[in-house]
Amino acid sequence: MGTLHVLDHPLIQHKLAILRDARTGVKEFREIVGEIAALMCYEATRDLPTEEVEIQTPVAPAKVRVLAGKKLAIVPILRAGLGMVDRMITLIPSAKVGHIGLYRDPETHRPVEYYCKLPGDISERRVFLVDPMLATGGSAAAAIGFLKEHGCRSITLMNIIAAPEGIEVVRSAHPDVDLFVAAVDERLNEHAYIVPGLGDAGDRIFGTK
Ligand code: PRP
Ligand code: URA
């Protein structure tokens, strides 16, 4: 069974408080989504394998450790997942980026696919699937399904806020997937929005409504 990691570091909690605040404007919201994504990426990549290599410092030869093992990919679920990508790439610049476009049908709350473009060698990569919100879990479960159809076997899901319902859906559909979240909120409301949540992540990142 994949592990659920709740990243309640004080810096993340503080930044999340700003995201949740309805008074926070688009510019600050977007910046902080990126900052939280970077902090979460730092933790989610903690188990990446390394190998020893020998280099020469200006002073002496040195045995140092560098990343080894599978190459990496970041896959945002459009739109809101895009807000997490740039700051993650600054930490793992060799990662390739795929895109999965899904929106929730406003009536059924079920995900509707409209785009999927993944690196050709995605099946050989360790994938970080990113989306700020895990509500019913429908979008994340569907996106993980697409990745598996493309041969991916090593998938980590990263969400900033998750509802207990969404965690349950993802974990029962995809028990092999590790999940990193910054907060587990109380519940979903009648519109399948996370309570207390932060509202519509895509609208708040891109200033739409
Ligand atoms: C939001 C969010 C997730 C999805 C979560 O996207 O970014 O992708 O809802 O909900 P779920 O867990 O119930 O599937 P949305 O459908 O609003 O699309 P957008 O990012 O284009 O605004
Ligand atoms: N999508 C969002 O952006 N926010 C929610 O609370 C639920 C789904």
PDB file of N, CA and C in Angstrom, residues 104-171:
ATOM      1  N   ARG A 104     -13.910  19.067 -14.165  1.00  0.00           N
ATOM      2  CA  ARG A 104     -15.032  18.383 -13.516  1.00  0.00           C
ATOM      3  C   ARG A 104     -16.335  18.864 -14.127  1.00  0.00           C
ATOM      4  N   ASP A 105     -17.169  17.919 -14.553  1.00  0.00           N
ATOM      5  CA  ASP A 105     -18.505  18.291 -15.023  1.00  0.00           C
ATOM      6  C   ASP A 105     -19.249  18.941 -13.846  1.00  0.00           C
ATOM      7  N   PRO A 106     -19.810  20.160 -14.061  1.00  0.00           N
ATOM      8  CA  PRO A 106     -20.412  20.855 -12.929  1.00  0.00           C
ATOM      9  C   PRO A 106     -21.609  20.121 -12.322  1.00  0.00           C
ATOM     10  N   GLU A 107     -22.292  19.304 -13.123  1.00  0.00           N
ATOM     11  CA  GLU A 107     -23.467  18.585 -12.595  1.00  0.00           C
ATOM     12  C   GLU A 107     -23.056  17.291 -11.890  1.00  0.00           C
ATOM     13  N   THR A 108     -22.276  16.469 -12.610  1.00  0.00           N
ATOM     14  CA  THR A 108     -21.972  15.130 -12.071  1.00  0.00           C
ATOM     15  C   THR A 108     -20.725  15.117 -11.188  1.00  0.00           C
ATOM     16  N   HIS A 109     -19.886  16.184 -11.319  1.00  0.00           N
ATOM     17  CA  HIS A 109     -18.596  16.268 -10.623  1.00  0.00           C
ATOM     18  C   HIS A 109     -17.618  15.187 -11.096  1.00  0.00           C
ATOM     19  N   ARG A 110     -17.957  14.522 -12.207  1.00  0.00           N
ATOM     20  CA  ARG A 110     -17.060  13.512 -12.755  1.00  0.00           C
ATOM     21  C   ARG A 110     -16.048  14.186 -13.691  1.00  0.00           C
ATOM     22  N   PRO A 111     -14.805  13.666 -13.756  1.00  0.00           N
ATOM     23  CA  PRO A 111     -13.799  14.293 -14.611  1.00  0.00           C
ATOM     24  C   PRO A 111     -14.071  14.045 -16.097  1.00  0.00           C
ATOM     25  N   VAL A 112     -13.837  15.075 -16.909  1.00  0.00           N
ATOM     26  CA  VAL A 112     -13.960  14.963 -18.360  1.00  0.00           C
ATOM     27  C   VAL A 112     -12.574  15.228 -18.943  1.00  0.00           C
ATOM     28  N   GLU A 113     -12.066  14.296 -19.762  1.00  0.00           N
ATOM     29  CA  GLU A 113     -10.719  14.456 -20.321  1.00  0.00           C
ATOM     30  C   GLU A 113     -10.777  15.335 -21.559  1.00  0.00           C
ATOM     31  N   TYR A 114      -9.842  16.281 -21.706  1.00  0.00           N
ATOM     32  CA  TYR A 114      -9.783  17.060 -22.945  1.00  0.00           C
ATOM     33  C   TYR A 114      -8.376  17.146 -23.507  1.00  0.00           C
ATOM     34  N   TYR A 115      -7.378  16.625 -22.806  1.00  0.00           N
ATOM     35  CA  TYR A 115      -6.009  16.736 -23.341  1.00  0.00           C
ATOM     36  C   TYR A 115      -5.110  15.733 -22.632  1.00  0.00           C
ATOM     37  N   CYS A 116      -4.189  15.144 -23.384  1.00  0.00           N
ATOM     38  CA  CYS A 116      -3.189  14.280 -22.755  1.00  0.00           C
ATOM     39  C   CYS A 116      -1.952  14.258 -23.642  1.00  0.00           C
ATOM     40  N   LYS A 117      -0.873  14.792 -23.158  1.00  0.00           N
ATOM     41  CA  LYS A 117       0.395  14.797 -23.900  1.00  0.00           C
ATOM     42  C   LYS A 117       1.507  14.468 -22.905  1.00  0.00           C
ATOM     43  N   LEU A 118       2.106  13.302 -23.117  1.00  0.00           N
ATOM     44  CA  LEU A 118       3.106  12.830 -22.161  1.00  0.00           C
ATOM     45  C   LEU A 118       4.431  12.586 -22.876  1.00  0.00           C
ATOM     46  N   PRO A 119       5.559  12.704 -22.167  1.00  0.00           N
ATOM     47  CA  PRO A 119       6.848  12.392 -22.789  1.00  0.00           C
ATOM     48  C   PRO A 119       6.838  10.959 -23.328  1.00  0.00           C
ATOM     49  N   GLY A 120       7.502  10.739 -24.466  1.00  0.00           N
ATOM     50  CA  GLY A 120       7.495   9.426 -25.108  1.00  0.00           C
ATOM     51  C   GLY A 120       8.039   8.325 -24.215  1.00  0.00           C
ATOM     52  N   ASP A 121       8.980   8.686 -23.339  1.00  0.00           N
ATOM     53  CA  ASP A 121       9.583   7.671 -22.470  1.00  0.00           C
ATOM     54  C   ASP A 121       8.989   7.683 -21.063  1.00  0.00           C
ATOM     55  N   ILE A 122       7.725   8.122 -20.967  1.00  0.00           N
ATOM     56  CA  ILE A 122       7.118   8.295 -19.633  1.00  0.00           C
ATOM     57  C   ILE A 122       7.130   6.998 -18.826  1.00  0.00           C
ATOM     58  N   SER A 123       7.001   5.854 -19.515  1.00  0.00           N
ATOM     59  CA  SER A 123       6.922   4.578 -18.780  1.00  0.00           C
ATOM     60  C   SER A 123       8.219   4.270 -18.038  1.00  0.00           C
ATOM     61  N   GLU A 124       9.330   4.901 -18.474  1.00  0.00           N
ATOM     62  CA  GLU A 124      10.616   4.644 -17.807  1.00  0.00           C
ATOM     63  C   GLU A 124      10.902   5.655 -16.714  1.00  0.00           C
ATOM     64  N   ARG A 125       9.993   6.601 -16.519  1.00  0.00           N
ATOM     65  CA  ARG A 125      10.254   7.684 -15.570  1.00  0.00           C
ATOM     66  C   ARG A 125       9.462   7.516 -14.280  1.00  0.00           C
ATOM     67  N   ARG A 126      10.011   8.055 -13.225  1.00  0.00           N
ATOM     68  CA  ARG A 126       9.220   8.203 -11.997  1.00  0.00           C
ATOM     69  C   ARG A 126       8.403   9.486 -12.154  1.00  0.00           C
ATOM     70  N   VAL A 127       7.094   9.367 -11.945  1.00  0.00           N
ATOM     71  CA  VAL A 127       6.187  10.474 -12.255  1.00  0.00           C
ATOM     72  C   VAL A 127       5.666  11.130 -10.977  1.00  0.00           C
ATOM     73  N   PHE A 128       5.743  12.461 -10.944  1.00  0.00           N
ATOM     74  CA  PHE A 128       5.103  13.245  -9.897  1.00  0.00           C
ATOM     75  C   PHE A 128       3.875  13.904 -10.524  1.00  0.00           C
ATOM     76  N   LEU A 129       2.700  13.398 -10.156  1.00  0.00           N
ATOM     77  CA  LEU A 129       1.427  13.916 -10.659  1.00  0.00           C
ATOM     78  C   LEU A 129       0.977  15.009  -9.694  1.00  0.00           C
ATOM     79  N   VAL A 130       0.725  16.226 -10.208  1.00  0.00           N
ATOM     80  CA  VAL A 130       0.485  17.348  -9.289  1.00  0.00           C
ATOM     81  C   VAL A 130      -0.821  18.069  -9.603  1.00  0.00           C
ATOM     82  N   ASP A 131      -1.523  18.429  -8.549  1.00  0.00           N
ATOM     83  CA  ASP A 131      -2.782  19.175  -8.640  1.00  0.00           C
ATOM     84  C   ASP A 131      -3.029  19.754  -7.246  1.00  0.00           C
ATOM     85  N   PRO A 132      -3.323  21.041  -7.119  1.00  0.00           N
ATOM     86  CA  PRO A 132      -3.497  21.577  -5.764  1.00  0.00           C
ATOM     87  C   PRO A 132      -4.626  20.915  -4.982  1.00  0.00           C
ATOM     88  N   MET A 133      -5.689  20.448  -5.675  1.00  0.00           N
ATOM     89  CA  MET A 133      -6.883  20.002  -4.952  1.00  0.00           C
ATOM     90  C   MET A 133      -7.209  18.537  -5.231  1.00  0.00           C
ATOM     91  N   LEU A 134      -7.473  17.795  -4.154  1.00  0.00           N
ATOM     92  CA  LEU A 134      -7.976  16.420  -4.261  1.00  0.00           C
ATOM     93  C   LEU A 134      -9.332  16.428  -3.558  1.00  0.00           C
ATOM     94  N   ALA A 135     -10.403  16.494  -4.337  1.00  0.00           N
ATOM     95  CA  ALA A 135     -11.744  16.653  -3.749  1.00  0.00           C
ATOM     96  C   ALA A 135     -12.460  15.300  -3.734  1.00  0.00           C
ATOM     97  N   THR A 136     -13.228  14.980  -4.786  1.00  0.00           N
ATOM     98  CA  THR A 136     -13.842  13.636  -4.849  1.00  0.00           C
ATOM     99  C   THR A 136     -12.795  12.574  -5.160  1.00  0.00           C
ATOM    100  N   GLY A 137     -11.666  13.014  -5.722  1.00  0.00           N
ATOM    101  CA  GLY A 137     -10.631  12.062  -6.131  1.00  0.00           C
ATOM    102  C   GLY A 137     -10.809  11.567  -7.562  1.00  0.00           C
ATOM    103  N   GLY A 138     -11.918  11.967  -8.213  1.00  0.00           N
ATOM    104  CA  GLY A 138     -12.190  11.487  -9.566  1.00  0.00           C
ATOM    105  C   GLY A 138     -11.107  11.888 -10.558  1.00  0.00           C
ATOM    106  N   SER A 139     -10.675  13.158 -10.495  1.00  0.00           N
ATOM    107  CA  SER A 139      -9.673  13.635 -11.464  1.00  0.00           C
ATOM    108  C   SER A 139      -8.345  12.913 -11.257  1.00  0.00           C
ATOM    109  N   ALA A 140      -7.903  12.835 -10.015  1.00  0.00           N
ATOM    110  CA  ALA A 140      -6.604  12.199  -9.746  1.00  0.00           C
ATOM    111  C   ALA A 140      -6.652  10.717 -10.103  1.00  0.00           C
ATOM    112  N   ALA A 141      -7.736  10.035  -9.746  1.00  0.00           N
ATOM    113  CA  ALA A 141      -7.818   8.598 -10.049  1.00  0.00           C
ATOM    114  C   ALA A 141      -7.796   8.375 -11.557  1.00  0.00           C
ATOM    115  N   ALA A 142      -8.512   9.248 -12.314  1.00  0.00           N
ATOM    116  CA  ALA A 142      -8.518   9.108 -13.775  1.00  0.00           C
ATOM    117  C   ALA A 142      -7.126   9.387 -14.342  1.00  0.00           C
ATOM    118  N   ALA A 143      -6.463  10.433 -13.838  1.00  0.00           N
ATOM    119  CA  ALA A 143      -5.125  10.782 -14.348  1.00  0.00           C
ATOM    120  C   ALA A 143      -4.131   9.657 -14.064  1.00  0.00           C
ATOM    121  N   ILE A 144      -4.220   9.067 -12.886  1.00  0.00           N
ATOM    122  CA  ILE A 144      -3.319   7.938 -12.571  1.00  0.00           C
ATOM    123  C   ILE A 144      -3.616   6.782 -13.533  1.00  0.00           C
ATOM    124  N   GLY A 145      -4.907   6.581 -13.828  1.00  0.00           N
ATOM    125  CA  GLY A 145      -5.283   5.537 -14.796  1.00  0.00           C
ATOM    126  C   GLY A 145      -4.644   5.782 -16.157  1.00  0.00           C
ATOM    127  N   PHE A 146      -4.661   7.049 -16.649  1.00  0.00           N
ATOM    128  CA  PHE A 146      -4.012   7.359 -17.947  1.00  0.00           C
ATOM    129  C   PHE A 146      -2.531   7.035 -17.881  1.00  0.00           C
ATOM    130  N   LEU A 147      -1.900   7.447 -16.779  1.00  0.00           N
ATOM    131  CA  LEU A 147      -0.454   7.211 -16.659  1.00  0.00           C
ATOM    132  C   LEU A 147      -0.157   5.718 -16.695  1.00  0.00           C
ATOM    133  N   LYS A 148      -0.984   4.933 -16.010  1.00  0.00           N
ATOM    134  CA  LYS A 148      -0.764   3.480 -16.009  1.00  0.00           C
ATOM    135  C   LYS A 148      -0.997   2.904 -17.407  1.00  0.00           C
ATOM    136  N   GLU A 149      -2.008   3.443 -18.128  1.00  0.00           N
ATOM    137  CA  GLU A 149      -2.229   2.973 -19.510  1.00  0.00           C
ATOM    138  C   GLU A 149      -0.998   3.242 -20.373  1.00  0.00           C
ATOM    139  N   HIS A 150      -0.245   4.281 -20.029  1.00  0.00           N
ATOM    140  CA  HIS A 150       0.986   4.597 -20.768  1.00  0.00           C
ATOM    141  C   HIS A 150       2.193   3.864 -20.190  1.00  0.00           C
ATOM    142  N   GLY A 151       1.947   2.927 -19.301  1.00  0.00           N
ATOM    143  CA  GLY A 151       3.032   2.069 -18.812  1.00  0.00           C
ATOM    144  C   GLY A 151       3.723   2.543 -17.549  1.00  0.00           C
ATOM    145  N   CYS A 152       3.255   3.657 -16.954  1.00  0.00           N
ATOM    146  CA  CYS A 152       3.936   4.173 -15.748  1.00  0.00           C
ATOM    147  C   CYS A 152       3.701   3.227 -14.580  1.00  0.00           C
ATOM    148  N   ARG A 153       4.760   2.952 -13.862  1.00  0.00           N
ATOM    149  CA  ARG A 153       4.675   2.044 -12.713  1.00  0.00           C
ATOM    150  C   ARG A 153       5.134   2.709 -11.427  1.00  0.00           C
ATOM    151  N   SER A 154       5.676   3.903 -11.540  1.00  0.00           N
ATOM    152  CA  SER A 154       6.184   4.583 -10.345  1.00  0.00           C
ATOM    153  C   SER A 154       5.576   5.985 -10.304  1.00  0.00           C
ATOM    154  N   ILE A 155       4.492   6.111  -9.545  1.00  0.00           N
ATOM    155  CA  ILE A 155       3.708   7.354  -9.570  1.00  0.00           C
ATOM    156  C   ILE A 155       3.553   7.882  -8.144  1.00  0.00           C
ATOM    157  N   THR A 156       3.832   9.165  -7.979  1.00  0.00           N
ATOM    158  CA  THR A 156       3.612   9.852  -6.706  1.00  0.00           C
ATOM    159  C   THR A 156       2.625  10.985  -6.961  1.00  0.00           C
ATOM    160  N   LEU A 157       1.574  11.038  -6.153  1.00  0.00           N
ATOM    161  CA  LEU A 157       0.574  12.101  -6.297  1.00  0.00           C
ATOM    162  C   LEU A 157       0.855  13.182  -5.254  1.00  0.00           C
ATOM    163  N   MET A 158       0.854  14.457  -5.704  1.00  0.00           N
ATOM    164  CA  MET A 158       1.060  15.581  -4.783  1.00  0.00           C
ATOM    165  C   MET A 158      -0.122  16.535  -4.874  1.00  0.00           C
ATOM    166  N   ASN A 159      -0.808  16.739  -3.747  1.00  0.00           N
ATOM    167  CA  ASN A 159      -1.921  17.698  -3.673  1.00  0.00           C
ATOM    168  C   ASN A 159      -1.680  18.628  -2.492  1.00  0.00           C
ATOM    169  N   ILE A 160      -2.049  19.884  -2.631  1.00  0.00           N
ATOM    170  CA  ILE A 160      -1.865  20.801  -1.498  1.00  0.00           C
ATOM    171  C   ILE A 160      -2.958  20.541  -0.444  1.00  0.00           C
ATOM    172  N   ILE A 161      -4.230  20.514  -0.878  1.00  0.00           N
ATOM    173  CA  ILE A 161      -5.321  20.221   0.072  1.00  0.00           C
ATOM    174  C   ILE A 161      -6.078  18.995  -0.430  1.00  0.00           C
ATOM    175  N   ALA A 162      -6.362  18.086   0.498  1.00  0.00           N
ATOM    176  CA  ALA A 162      -7.117  16.872   0.156  1.00  0.00           C
ATOM    177  C   ALA A 162      -8.329  16.748   1.072  1.00  0.00           C
ATOM    178  N   ALA A 163      -9.412  16.227   0.523  1.00  0.00           N
ATOM    179  CA  ALA A 163     -10.572  15.841   1.332  1.00  0.00           C
ATOM    180  C   ALA A 163     -10.427  14.358   1.677  1.00  0.00           C
ATOM    181  N   PRO A 164     -10.923  13.942   2.827  1.00  0.00           N
ATOM    182  CA  PRO A 164     -10.831  12.516   3.184  1.00  0.00           C
ATOM    183  C   PRO A 164     -11.456  11.630   2.117  1.00  0.00           C
ATOM    184  N   GLU A 165     -12.539  12.099   1.496  1.00  0.00           N
ATOM    185  CA  GLU A 165     -13.216  11.300   0.465  1.00  0.00           C
ATOM    186  C   GLU A 165     -12.284  11.035  -0.720  1.00  0.00           C
ATOM    187  N   GLY A 166     -11.547  12.067  -1.126  1.00  0.00           N
ATOM    188  CA  GLY A 166     -10.642  11.927  -2.276  1.00  0.00           C
ATOM    189  C   GLY A 166      -9.481  10.997  -1.973  1.00  0.00           C
ATOM    190  N   ILE A 167      -8.967  11.103  -0.757  1.00  0.00           N
ATOM    191  CA  ILE A 167      -7.857  10.213  -0.362  1.00  0.00           C
ATOM    192  C   ILE A 167      -8.323   8.768  -0.451  1.00  0.00           C
ATOM    193  N   GLU A 168      -9.525   8.519   0.061  1.00  0.00           N
ATOM    194  CA  GLU A 168     -10.065   7.154   0.065  1.00  0.00           C
ATOM    195  C   GLU A 168     -10.222   6.626  -1.366  1.00  0.00           C
ATOM    196  N   VAL A 169     -10.777   7.470  -2.254  1.00  0.00           N
ATOM    197  CA  VAL A 169     -10.996   7.045  -3.648  1.00  0.00           C
ATOM    198  C   VAL A 169      -9.674   6.694  -4.321  1.00  0.00           C
ATOM    199  N   VAL A 170      -8.685   7.567  -4.165  1.00  0.00           N
ATOM    200  CA  VAL A 170      -7.392   7.322  -4.828  1.00  0.00           C
ATOM    201  C   VAL A 170      -6.712   6.087  -4.243  1.00  0.00           C
ATOM    202  N   ARG A 171      -6.756   5.971  -2.932  1.00  0.00           N
ATOM    203  CA  ARG A 171      -6.033   4.855  -2.308  1.00  0.00           C
ATOM    204  C   ARG A 171      -6.697   3.520  -2.617  1.00  0.00           C
TER     205      ARG A 171
END
